Amino acid sequence: ETGVTQTPRHLVMGMTNKKSLKCEQHLGHNAMYWYKQSAKKPLELMFVYNFKEQTENNSVPSRFSPECPNSSHLFLHLHTLQPEDSALYLCASSQGRGGENGYTFGSGTRLTVV
Amino acid sequence: GIQVEQSPPDLILQEGANSTLRCNFSDSVNNLQWFHQNPWGQLINLFYIPSGTKQNGRLSATTVATERYSLLYISSSQTTDSGVYFCAVDSGGSNYKLTFGKGTLLTVNP
């Protein structure tokens, strides 16, 4: 375990379902992130939260809705997804911009939309 | 935005061989990190190296910020080194944003 825990590890959902991904960090970091990793593509930053405030929304469709109730927890609410949204969703945290302490990533949620 | 290019895209080695992975970036950066993603998807931070040289066991990295590239050296490779190696940069500004390259897929055969 890296200190960043993501649940569930795997998720299969239909296009009309609503589900949520959860991320929790026990590192005392002040910034949390959602990244999407699709096959053959670089990791794409989706959302950034700094001290619970969203500071970046990287043109993500509204069917993805983030929530950060406190600096230790981050959620990604999913609804009416498309098959092309199937990917590995990674959560990360950092203290400030990372620096020597770096970014810490969770193990990811592998999402399949059917 | 900043562009990050990694080479080679794929690399196959025999156990014990050495290798060099390259990362080129298009603008000045205040943060550069190398990550290893294992076959189970876990991303592990290897180096924070916006400039200079660092070593950690069989791995070392060098960043020449003025020429906008970084190199990751793997010596005496082992099968457990297999996976994807990513370079990621932060070019500064008000938002915390790491931009990733497409990665190098390394396969080390026994």
Coordinates of N, CA and C in Angstrom, one line a residue:
Chain A
E1 N 0.8 -1.2 0.0 CA 0.0 0.0 0.0 C 0.9 1.3 0.0
T2 N 0.4 2.2 -0.8 CA 1.2 3.5 -0.9 C 0.8 4.5 0.0
G3 N -0.3 4.4 0.7 CA -0.9 5.5 1.5 C -2.1 6.1 0.8
V4 N -2.3 5.7 -0.5 CA -3.5 6.2 -1.2 C -4.3 5.0 -1.6
T5 N -5.5 4.9 -1.1 CA -6.3 3.7 -1.3 C -7.5 4.0 -2.2
Q6 N -7.7 3.2 -3.2 CA -8.8 3.4 -4.1 C -9.8 2.2 -4.1
T7 N -11.0 2.5 -4.1 CA -12.0 1.4 -4.2 C -13.2 1.8 -5.1
P8 N -13.8 0.9 -5.8 CA -13.3 -0.5 -5.9 C -12.1 -0.7 -6.8
R9 N -11.5 -1.8 -6.9 CA -10.4 -2.1 -7.8 C -10.9 -2.3 -9.2
H10 N -12.0 -2.9 -9.3 CA -12.6 -3.2 -10.6 C -14.1 -2.8 -10.6
L11 N -14.6 -2.3 -11.7 CA -16.0 -1.9 -11.8 C -16.5 -2.1 -13.2
V12 N -17.6 -2.9 -13.3 CA -18.3 -3.0 -14.6 C -19.7 -2.4 -14.4
M13 N -20.0 -1.4 -15.3 CA -21.3 -0.8 -15.2 C -21.9 -0.6 -16.5
G14 N -23.3 -0.5 -16.5 CA -24.0 -0.3 -17.8 C -24.1 1.2 -18.0
M15 N -24.4 1.6 -19.2 CA -24.4 3.0 -19.6 C -25.5 3.8 -18.8
T16 N -26.5 3.2 -18.3 CA -27.5 3.9 -17.5 C -27.3 3.9 -16.0
N17 N -26.2 3.2 -15.6 CA -26.0 3.1 -14.1 C -25.4 4.4 -13.6
K18 N -25.5 4.5 -12.2 CA -24.8 5.5 -11.5 C -23.9 4.8 -10.5
K19 N -22.6 5.2 -10.5 CA -21.7 4.6 -9.5 C -20.7 5.7 -9.0
S20 N -19.9 5.3 -8.0 CA -18.9 6.3 -7.5 C -17.6 5.6 -7.2
L21 N -16.5 6.2 -7.5 CA -15.2 5.8 -7.2 C -14.8 6.6 -6.0
K22 N -14.0 5.8 -5.1 CA -13.6 6.5 -3.8 C -12.1 6.4 -3.7
C23 N -11.5 7.5 -3.2 CA -10.1 7.6 -3.0 C -9.9 8.2 -1.6
E24 N -8.9 7.6 -0.9 CA -8.6 8.1 0.5 C -7.1 8.1 0.7
Q25 N -6.6 9.2 1.3 CA -5.2 9.2 1.5 C -4.9 9.5 3.0
H26 N -3.9 8.9 3.5 CA -3.5 9.0 4.9 C -2.1 9.6 5.1
L27 N -1.8 10.5 4.1 CA -0.4 11.0 4.1 C -0.4 12.5 4.6
G28 N -1.5 13.0 4.9 CA -1.5 14.4 5.3 C -1.3 15.4 4.1
H29 N -1.4 14.9 2.9 CA -1.3 15.8 1.7 C -2.4 16.8 1.6
N30 N -2.1 17.9 0.9 CA -3.2 18.9 0.8 C -3.8 18.9 -0.6
A31 N -3.2 18.2 -1.6 CA -3.7 18.2 -3.0 C -4.1 16.8 -3.4
M32 N -5.2 16.6 -4.1 CA -5.6 15.3 -4.6 C -6.1 15.5 -6.1
Y33 N -5.9 14.4 -6.8 CA -6.1 14.4 -8.3 C -6.8 13.2 -8.7
W34 N -7.6 13.4 -9.8 CA -8.1 12.2 -10.6 C -7.4 12.2 -12.0
Y35 N -6.9 11.1 -12.4 CA -6.3 10.9 -13.7 C -7.0 9.8 -14.4
K36 N -7.1 9.8 -15.7 CA -7.6 8.8 -16.6 C -6.5 8.2 -17.4
Q37 N -6.4 6.9 -17.4 CA -5.4 6.2 -18.3 C -6.1 5.3 -19.2
S38 N -6.2 5.7 -20.5 CA -6.8 4.8 -21.6 C -5.6 4.1 -22.3
A39 N -6.0 3.0 -22.9 CA -5.0 2.2 -23.7 C -4.3 3.1 -24.7
K40 N -3.0 3.0 -24.7 CA -2.1 3.6 -25.7 C -2.1 5.2 -25.6
K41 N -2.6 5.7 -24.5 CA -2.6 7.2 -24.3 C -1.8 7.6 -23.1
P42 N -1.3 8.8 -23.0 CA -0.7 9.2 -21.8 C -1.8 9.4 -20.7
L43 N -1.4 9.4 -19.5 CA -2.3 9.7 -18.4 C -2.8 11.1 -18.6
E44 N -4.2 11.3 -18.5 CA -4.8 12.5 -18.6 C -5.3 13.0 -17.3
L45 N -4.9 14.3 -16.9 CA -5.4 14.9 -15.7 C -6.9 15.3 -15.9
M46 N -7.7 14.9 -14.9 CA -9.1 15.2 -15.0 C -9.4 16.4 -14.1
F47 N -9.1 16.2 -12.8 CA -9.5 17.2 -11.8 C -8.4 17.3 -10.7
V48 N -8.2 18.5 -10.2 CA -7.3 18.8 -9.1 C -8.0 19.5 -8.0
Y49 N -7.8 19.0 -6.8 CA -8.3 19.7 -5.6 C -7.1 20.1 -4.7
N50 N -7.1 21.3 -4.3 CA -6.1 21.9 -3.4 C -6.8 22.4 -2.2
F51 N -6.5 21.8 -1.0 CA -7.2 22.2 0.2 C -8.7 22.2 0.0
K52 N -9.2 21.1 -0.6 CA -10.6 20.8 -0.8 C -11.3 21.7 -1.9
E53 N -10.5 22.6 -2.5 CA -11.1 23.5 -3.5 C -10.6 23.0 -4.9
Q54 N -11.6 22.9 -5.8 CA -11.2 22.4 -7.1 C -10.5 23.5 -7.9
T55 N -9.3 23.2 -8.3 CA -8.5 24.2 -9.0 C -8.3 23.9 -10.5
E56 N -8.7 22.7 -10.9 CA -8.5 22.4 -12.3 C -9.6 21.4 -12.7
N57 N -10.2 21.8 -13.8 CA -11.2 20.9 -14.4 C -10.8 20.8 -15.9
N58 N -10.2 19.7 -16.3 CA -9.5 19.7 -17.6 C -10.5 19.3 -18.7
S59 N -11.5 20.1 -18.8 CA -12.5 19.9 -19.9 C -13.1 18.5 -19.8
V60 N -13.5 18.1 -18.6 CA -14.0 16.8 -18.5 C -15.5 16.8 -18.7
P61 N -16.1 15.9 -19.4 CA -17.6 15.9 -19.6 C -18.3 15.8 -18.2
S62 N -19.5 16.4 -18.2 CA -20.3 16.5 -17.0 C -20.8 15.2 -16.5
R63 N -20.7 14.1 -17.2 CA -21.0 12.8 -16.7 C -20.1 12.3 -15.6
F64 N -18.9 13.0 -15.5 CA -18.0 12.8 -14.4 C -18.1 13.9 -13.4
S65 N -18.4 13.6 -12.2 CA -18.6 14.7 -11.2 C -17.8 14.4 -10.0
P66 N -16.8 15.2 -9.7 CA -15.9 15.0 -8.5 C -16.5 15.6 -7.3
E67 N -16.1 15.0 -6.1 CA -16.5 15.6 -4.8 C -15.3 15.4 -3.9
C68 N -15.0 16.5 -3.1 CA -13.9 16.4 -2.2 C -14.4 16.9 -0.8
P69 N -15.0 16.1 0.0 CA -15.6 16.6 1.3 C -14.5 17.0 2.3
N70 N -13.3 16.5 2.2 CA -12.2 16.9 3.1 C -10.9 16.6 2.4
S71 N -9.8 17.0 2.9 CA -8.5 16.9 2.2 C -8.0 15.5 2.2
S72 N -8.7 14.5 2.8 CA -8.3 13.1 2.8 C -9.1 12.2 1.9
H73 N -10.3 12.7 1.4 CA -11.2 11.9 0.6 C -11.5 12.6 -0.7
L74 N -11.6 11.8 -1.7 CA -12.0 12.3 -3.0 C -12.8 11.2 -3.7
F75 N -13.9 11.7 -4.3 CA -14.8 10.8 -5.0 C -15.0 11.2 -6.4
L76 N -15.3 10.3 -7.3 CA -15.7 10.5 -8.7 C -17.0 9.9 -8.9
H77 N -18.0 10.7 -9.1 CA -19.4 10.2 -9.3 C -19.6 10.0 -10.8
L78 N -20.1 8.9 -11.2 CA -20.2 8.5 -12.6 C -21.7 8.3 -13.0
H79 N -22.1 8.8 -14.1 CA -23.5 8.6 -14.5 C -23.6 8.7 -16.0
T80 N -24.4 7.8 -16.6 CA -24.7 7.8 -18.1 C -23.3 7.8 -18.8
L81 N -22.4 6.9 -18.5 CA -21.2 6.8 -19.2 C -21.3 6.2 -20.5
Q82 N -20.2 6.4 -21.3 CA -20.1 5.8 -22.7 C -19.1 4.7 -22.7
P83 N -19.1 3.8 -23.6 CA -18.1 2.7 -23.7 C -16.7 3.3 -23.8
E84 N -16.5 4.4 -24.4 CA -15.2 5.0 -24.5 C -14.6 5.5 -23.2
D85 N -15.5 5.6 -22.2 CA -15.0 6.0 -20.8 C -14.3 4.8 -20.1
S86 N -14.4 3.6 -20.7 CA -13.7 2.5 -20.1 C -12.2 2.8 -20.0
A87 N -11.6 2.7 -18.8 CA -10.2 3.0 -18.6 C -9.8 2.7 -17.2
L88 N -8.5 3.0 -16.9 CA -8.0 2.9 -15.5 C -8.1 4.3 -14.9
Y89 N -8.8 4.4 -13.8 CA -8.9 5.7 -13.2 C -8.0 5.7 -12.0
L90 N -7.1 6.7 -12.0 CA -6.1 6.7 -10.9 C -6.2 8.0 -10.1
C91 N -6.1 7.8 -8.8 CA -6.2 8.9 -7.8 C -4.7 9.1 -7.3
A92 N -4.4 10.4 -7.1 CA -3.1 10.7 -6.6 C -3.2 11.8 -5.5
S93 N -2.2 11.9 -4.7 CA -2.1 13.0 -3.8 C -0.7 13.6 -3.7
S94 N -0.6 14.8 -3.3 CA 0.7 15.4 -3.1 C 0.7 16.5 -2.0
Q95 N 1.8 16.8 -1.5 CA 1.9 17.9 -0.6 C 2.5 19.1 -1.4
G96 N 1.7 20.1 -1.6 CA 2.0 21.2 -2.5 C 2.2 20.6 -3.9
R97 N 3.2 21.0 -4.6 CA 3.5 20.6 -6.0 C 4.2 19.3 -6.1
G98 N 4.4 18.6 -5.0 CA 5.0 17.3 -5.0 C 6.5 17.4 -4.5
G99 N 7.3 18.0 -5.3 CA 8.7 18.1 -4.9 C 9.4 16.8 -4.6
E100 N 10.2 16.8 -3.6 CA 11.0 15.6 -3.2 C 10.0 14.6 -2.7
N101 N 8.9 14.9 -2.1 CA 8.0 13.9 -1.6 C 7.1 13.3 -2.7
G102 N 7.2 14.0 -3.8 CA 6.6 13.4 -5.0 C 5.1 13.3 -5.0
Y103 N 4.5 12.7 -6.0 CA 3.1 12.4 -6.0 C 3.0 10.9 -5.6
T104 N 1.9 10.6 -4.9 CA 1.6 9.2 -4.5 C 0.4 8.8 -5.2
F105 N 0.4 7.7 -5.9 CA -0.7 7.2 -6.6 C -1.4 6.0 -5.9
G106 N -2.7 5.9 -6.1 CA -3.4 4.7 -5.7 C -3.2 3.6 -6.8
S107 N -3.8 2.5 -6.5 CA -3.7 1.3 -7.4 C -4.6 1.4 -8.6
G108 N -5.6 2.3 -8.5 CA -6.5 2.6 -9.6 C -7.8 1.7 -9.5
T109 N -8.8 2.2 -10.2 CA -10.0 1.5 -10.5 C -10.1 1.2 -12.0
R110 N -10.2 -0.1 -12.3 CA -10.3 -0.4 -13.7 C -11.8 -0.5 -14.1
L111 N -12.3 0.5 -14.9 CA -13.7 0.7 -15.2 C -14.0 0.1 -16.6
T112 N -15.0 -0.7 -16.6 CA -15.5 -1.2 -17.9 C -17.0 -0.7 -18.1
V113 N -17.3 0.0 -19.1 CA -18.6 0.4 -19.4 C -19.2 -0.4 -20.5
V114 N -20.3 -1.1 -20.2 CA -20.9 -2.0 -21.2 C -22.3 -1.5 -21.7
Chain B
G1 N 0.0 23.8 -24.4 CA 0.6 23.4 -23.2 C 1.9 22.7 -23.5
I2 N 2.6 22.3 -22.4 CA 3.9 21.7 -22.5 C 3.8 20.3 -23.2
Q3 N 4.7 19.9 -24.0 CA 4.7 18.6 -24.6 C 5.8 17.7 -24.0
V4 N 5.5 16.4 -23.8 CA 6.5 15.5 -23.3 C 6.6 14.3 -24.2
E5 N 7.8 14.0 -24.7 CA 8.0 12.9 -25.6 C 9.0 11.9 -25.0
Q6 N 8.6 10.6 -25.0 CA 9.5 9.6 -24.5 C 9.9 8.7 -25.5
S7 N 11.2 8.2 -25.4 CA 11.7 7.2 -26.3 C 12.6 6.2 -25.6
P8 N 12.7 4.9 -26.1 CA 11.8 4.4 -27.2 C 10.5 4.1 -26.6
P9 N 9.5 3.8 -27.4 CA 8.1 3.5 -27.0 C 8.1 2.0 -26.4
D10 N 9.0 1.2 -26.9 CA 9.0 -0.2 -26.4 C 10.5 -0.6 -26.4
L11 N 10.8 -1.5 -25.4 CA 12.2 -2.0 -25.2 C 12.1 -3.3 -24.6
I12 N 12.8 -4.3 -25.3 CA 12.9 -5.6 -24.8 C 14.4 -5.9 -24.4
L13 N 14.6 -6.4 -23.2 CA 16.0 -6.7 -22.8 C 16.1 -8.1 -22.2
Q14 N 17.3 -8.6 -22.2 CA 17.6 -9.8 -21.5 C 18.0 -9.4 -20.1
E15 N 17.7 -10.3 -19.1 CA 18.1 -10.0 -17.8 C 19.6 -9.7 -17.7
G16 N 20.0 -8.7 -16.9 CA 21.4 -8.3 -16.8 C 21.8 -7.2 -17.7
A17 N 21.0 -6.9 -18.7 CA 21.4 -5.8 -19.6 C 21.2 -4.5 -19.0
N18 N 21.8 -3.5 -19.6 CA 21.6 -2.1 -19.2 C 20.7 -1.3 -20.2
S19 N 20.1 -0.3 -19.8 CA 19.3 0.5 -20.8 C 19.2 2.0 -20.4
T20 N 18.8 2.8 -21.4 CA 18.7 4.2 -21.2 C 17.4 4.6 -21.8
L21 N 16.5 5.3 -21.0 CA 15.2 5.8 -21.5 C 15.3 7.3 -21.5
R22 N 14.7 7.9 -22.5 CA 14.8 9.4 -22.7 C 13.5 10.1 -22.6
C23 N 13.5 11.3 -22.1 CA 12.3 12.1 -22.0 C 12.7 13.5 -22.5
N24 N 12.1 14.0 -23.5 CA 12.2 15.4 -24.0 C 11.0 16.2 -23.6
F25 N 11.2 17.4 -23.3 CA 10.1 18.3 -22.9 C 10.3 19.7 -23.6
S26 N 9.1 20.3 -23.9 CA 9.1 21.4 -24.8 C 9.3 22.8 -24.2
D27 N 9.3 22.8 -22.8 CA 9.4 24.1 -22.1 C 10.1 23.9 -20.8
S28 N 10.4 25.0 -20.2 CA 11.1 24.9 -18.9 C 10.2 24.4 -17.9
V29 N 10.8 23.6 -16.9 CA 9.9 22.9 -15.9 C 10.5 23.2 -14.5
N30 N 9.6 23.2 -13.5 CA 10.1 23.3 -12.2 C 9.9 21.9 -11.4
N31 N 9.4 21.0 -12.1 CA 9.3 19.6 -11.5 C 9.3 18.6 -12.6
L32 N 10.2 17.6 -12.5 CA 10.2 16.5 -13.4 C 10.3 15.2 -12.6
Q33 N 9.4 14.3 -12.9 CA 9.4 13.0 -12.1 C 9.4 11.8 -13.1
W34 N 10.1 10.8 -12.6 CA 10.0 9.5 -13.3 C 9.2 8.5 -12.5
F35 N 8.3 7.8 -13.1 CA 7.4 6.8 -12.5 C 7.6 5.5 -13.1
H36 N 7.4 4.4 -12.4 CA 7.3 3.0 -12.9 C 5.9 2.5 -12.6
Q37 N 5.2 2.0 -13.7 CA 3.9 1.4 -13.5 C 4.1 -0.1 -13.7
N38 N 3.8 -0.8 -12.7 CA 3.9 -2.3 -12.7 C 2.8 -2.9 -13.5
P39 N 2.9 -4.2 -13.8 CA 1.8 -4.8 -14.6 C 0.4 -4.8 -13.9
W40 N 0.4 -4.5 -12.7 CA -0.9 -4.4 -12.0 C -1.5 -3.0 -11.9
G41 N -0.8 -2.1 -12.6 CA -1.3 -0.7 -12.7 C -0.8 0.3 -11.7
Q42 N 0.0 -0.2 -10.7 CA 0.5 0.7 -9.6 C 1.6 1.6 -10.1
L43 N 1.4 2.9 -9.9 CA 2.4 3.8 -10.3 C 3.3 4.2 -9.1
I44 N 4.6 4.0 -9.3 CA 5.6 4.2 -8.2 C 6.5 5.4 -8.6
N45 N 6.6 6.3 -7.7 CA 7.5 7.4 -7.9 C 9.0 7.0 -7.8
L46 N 9.8 7.2 -8.9 CA 11.2 6.8 -8.8 C 12.1 7.9 -8.4
F47 N 11.9 9.0 -9.2 CA 12.8 10.2 -8.9 C 12.1 11.5 -9.1
Y48 N 12.4 12.4 -8.2 CA 12.0 13.8 -8.4 C 13.3 14.5 -8.9
I49 N 13.4 14.9 -10.1 CA 14.7 15.4 -10.7 C 14.5 16.5 -11.7
P50 N 14.2 17.7 -11.2 CA 14.1 18.8 -12.2 C 15.4 19.2 -12.8
S51 N 16.5 18.9 -12.1 CA 17.8 19.1 -12.7 C 18.8 18.2 -12.0
G52 N 20.0 18.0 -12.6 CA 21.1 17.3 -11.9 C 20.9 15.8 -12.1
T53 N 21.6 15.0 -11.2 CA 21.7 13.6 -11.3 C 21.5 13.0 -9.9
K54 N 20.7 11.9 -10.0 CA 20.4 11.1 -8.7 C 20.6 9.7 -9.0
Q55 N 20.9 8.9 -7.9 CA 21.0 7.5 -8.1 C 20.3 6.8 -6.9
N56 N 19.7 5.7 -7.3 CA 19.0 4.9 -6.2 C 19.2 3.4 -6.6
G57 N 20.2 2.8 -6.1 CA 20.4 1.4 -6.4 C 20.9 1.2 -7.8
R58 N 20.1 0.4 -8.6 CA 20.5 0.1 -10.0 C 19.9 1.2 -10.9
L59 N 19.1 2.1 -10.4 CA 18.5 3.2 -11.2 C 19.2 4.5 -11.0
S60 N 19.4 5.2 -12.0 CA 19.9 6.6 -11.9 C 19.2 7.5 -12.9
A61 N 19.2 8.8 -12.7 CA 18.5 9.7 -13.6 C 19.3 11.0 -13.7
T62 N 19.3 11.6 -14.9 CA 19.9 12.8 -15.1 C 19.0 13.7 -15.9
T63 N 18.9 15.0 -15.4 CA 18.1 16.0 -16.2 C 19.0 17.1 -16.5
V64 N 19.0 17.5 -17.8 CA 19.7 18.7 -18.3 C 18.6 19.7 -18.6
A65 N 18.3 20.5 -17.7 CA 17.2 21.4 -17.8 C 17.4 22.4 -19.0
T66 N 18.6 22.9 -19.2 CA 18.9 23.9 -20.2 C 18.6 23.3 -21.6
E67 N 18.8 22.0 -21.7 CA 18.6 21.3 -23.0 C 17.2 20.6 -23.1
R68 N 16.5 20.6 -22.0 CA 15.1 20.1 -21.9 C 15.0 18.6 -22.2
Y69 N 15.9 17.8 -21.5 CA 15.7 16.4 -21.6 C 16.1 15.8 -20.3
S70 N 15.7 14.5 -20.1 CA 16.0 13.8 -18.9 C 16.3 12.3 -19.4
L71 N 17.2 11.7 -18.7 CA 17.5 10.3 -19.0 C 17.3 9.4 -17.7
L72 N 16.8 8.2 -17.9 CA 16.7 7.2 -16.8 C 17.5 6.0 -17.2
Y73 N 18.5 5.7 -16.4 CA 19.4 4.6 -16.6 C 19.0 3.4 -15.7
I74 N 18.9 2.2 -16.3 CA 18.6 1.0 -15.6 C 19.8 0.1 -15.8
S75 N 20.5 -0.3 -14.8 CA 21.6 -1.2 -14.9 C 21.3 -2.6 -14.4
S76 N 21.9 -3.6 -15.0 CA 21.8 -5.0 -14.5 C 20.3 -5.3 -14.4
S77 N 19.5 -5.1 -15.4 CA 18.0 -5.2 -15.4 C 17.6 -6.6 -14.8
Q78 N 16.5 -6.5 -14.2 CA 15.8 -7.7 -13.6 C 14.4 -7.8 -14.1
T79 N 13.8 -9.0 -14.1 CA 12.5 -9.2 -14.6 C 11.5 -8.3 -13.9
T80 N 11.8 -8.0 -12.6 CA 10.9 -7.2 -11.9 C 10.9 -5.7 -12.3
D81 N 11.9 -5.4 -13.2 CA 11.9 -4.0 -13.7 C 10.9 -3.8 -14.9
S82 N 10.3 -4.9 -15.3 CA 9.3 -4.8 -16.4 C 8.1 -3.9 -16.0
G83 N 7.6 -3.3 -17.0 CA 6.5 -2.4 -16.8 C 6.6 -1.1 -17.7
V84 N 5.9 -0.1 -17.4 CA 5.9 1.1 -18.2 C 6.6 2.2 -17.4
Y85 N 7.5 2.9 -18.0 CA 8.2 4.0 -17.3 C 7.7 5.3 -17.9
F86 N 7.2 6.2 -17.0 CA 6.7 7.5 -17.4 C 7.5 8.6 -16.9
C87 N 7.7 9.6 -17.7 CA 8.2 10.9 -17.4 C 7.1 11.8 -17.2
A88 N 7.1 12.7 -16.2 CA 6.0 13.7 -16.1 C 6.6 15.0 -15.6
V89 N 6.1 16.1 -16.1 CA 6.6 17.4 -15.8 C 5.5 18.4 -15.3
D90 N 6.0 19.3 -14.6 CA 5.1 20.4 -14.1 C 5.8 21.7 -14.5
S91 N 5.2 22.5 -15.4 CA 5.8 23.7 -15.9 C 5.5 24.9 -15.1
G92 N 4.9 24.8 -13.9 CA 4.7 25.9 -13.0 C 3.3 26.5 -13.3
G93 N 3.1 27.7 -12.9 CA 1.8 28.3 -13.0 C 1.0 28.2 -11.7
S94 N -0.2 28.6 -11.7 CA -1.0 28.6 -10.5 C -1.6 27.3 -10.2
N95 N -1.7 26.4 -11.2 CA -2.4 25.1 -10.9 C -1.3 24.0 -10.8
Y96 N -1.7 23.0 -10.0 CA -0.8 21.9 -9.8 C -1.1 20.9 -11.0
K97 N -0.3 20.7 -11.9 CA -0.6 19.9 -13.1 C 0.6 19.2 -13.6
L98 N 0.6 17.8 -13.5 CA 1.7 17.0 -14.1 C 1.2 16.6 -15.5
T99 N 2.1 16.8 -16.5 CA 1.8 16.4 -17.8 C 2.7 15.2 -18.1
F100 N 2.1 14.1 -18.5 CA 2.8 12.8 -18.7 C 3.2 12.6 -20.1
G101 N 4.3 11.9 -20.3 CA 4.6 11.3 -21.6 C 3.8 10.0 -21.9
K102 N 4.0 9.4 -23.1 CA 3.2 8.2 -23.4 C 3.9 7.0 -22.7
G103 N 5.1 7.1 -22.2 CA 5.7 6.0 -21.5 C 6.6 5.2 -22.4
T104 N 7.5 4.4 -21.8 CA 8.3 3.4 -22.4 C 7.9 2.0 -21.8
L105 N 7.5 1.1 -22.6 CA 7.1 -0.2 -22.2 C 8.4 -1.1 -22.2
L106 N 8.9 -1.5 -21.0 CA 10.1 -2.3 -20.8 C 9.7 -3.7 -20.5
T107 N 10.2 -4.6 -21.3 CA 10.1 -6.0 -21.0 C 11.4 -6.6 -20.7
V108 N 11.7 -7.2 -19.6 CA 12.9 -7.9 -19.3 C 12.7 -9.4 -19.2
N109 N 13.3 -10.1 -20.1 CA 13.2 -11.5 -20.2 C 14.2 -12.3 -19.4
P110 N 13.8 -13.4 -18.8 CA 14.8 -14.1 -18.0 C 15.9 -14.9 -18.8

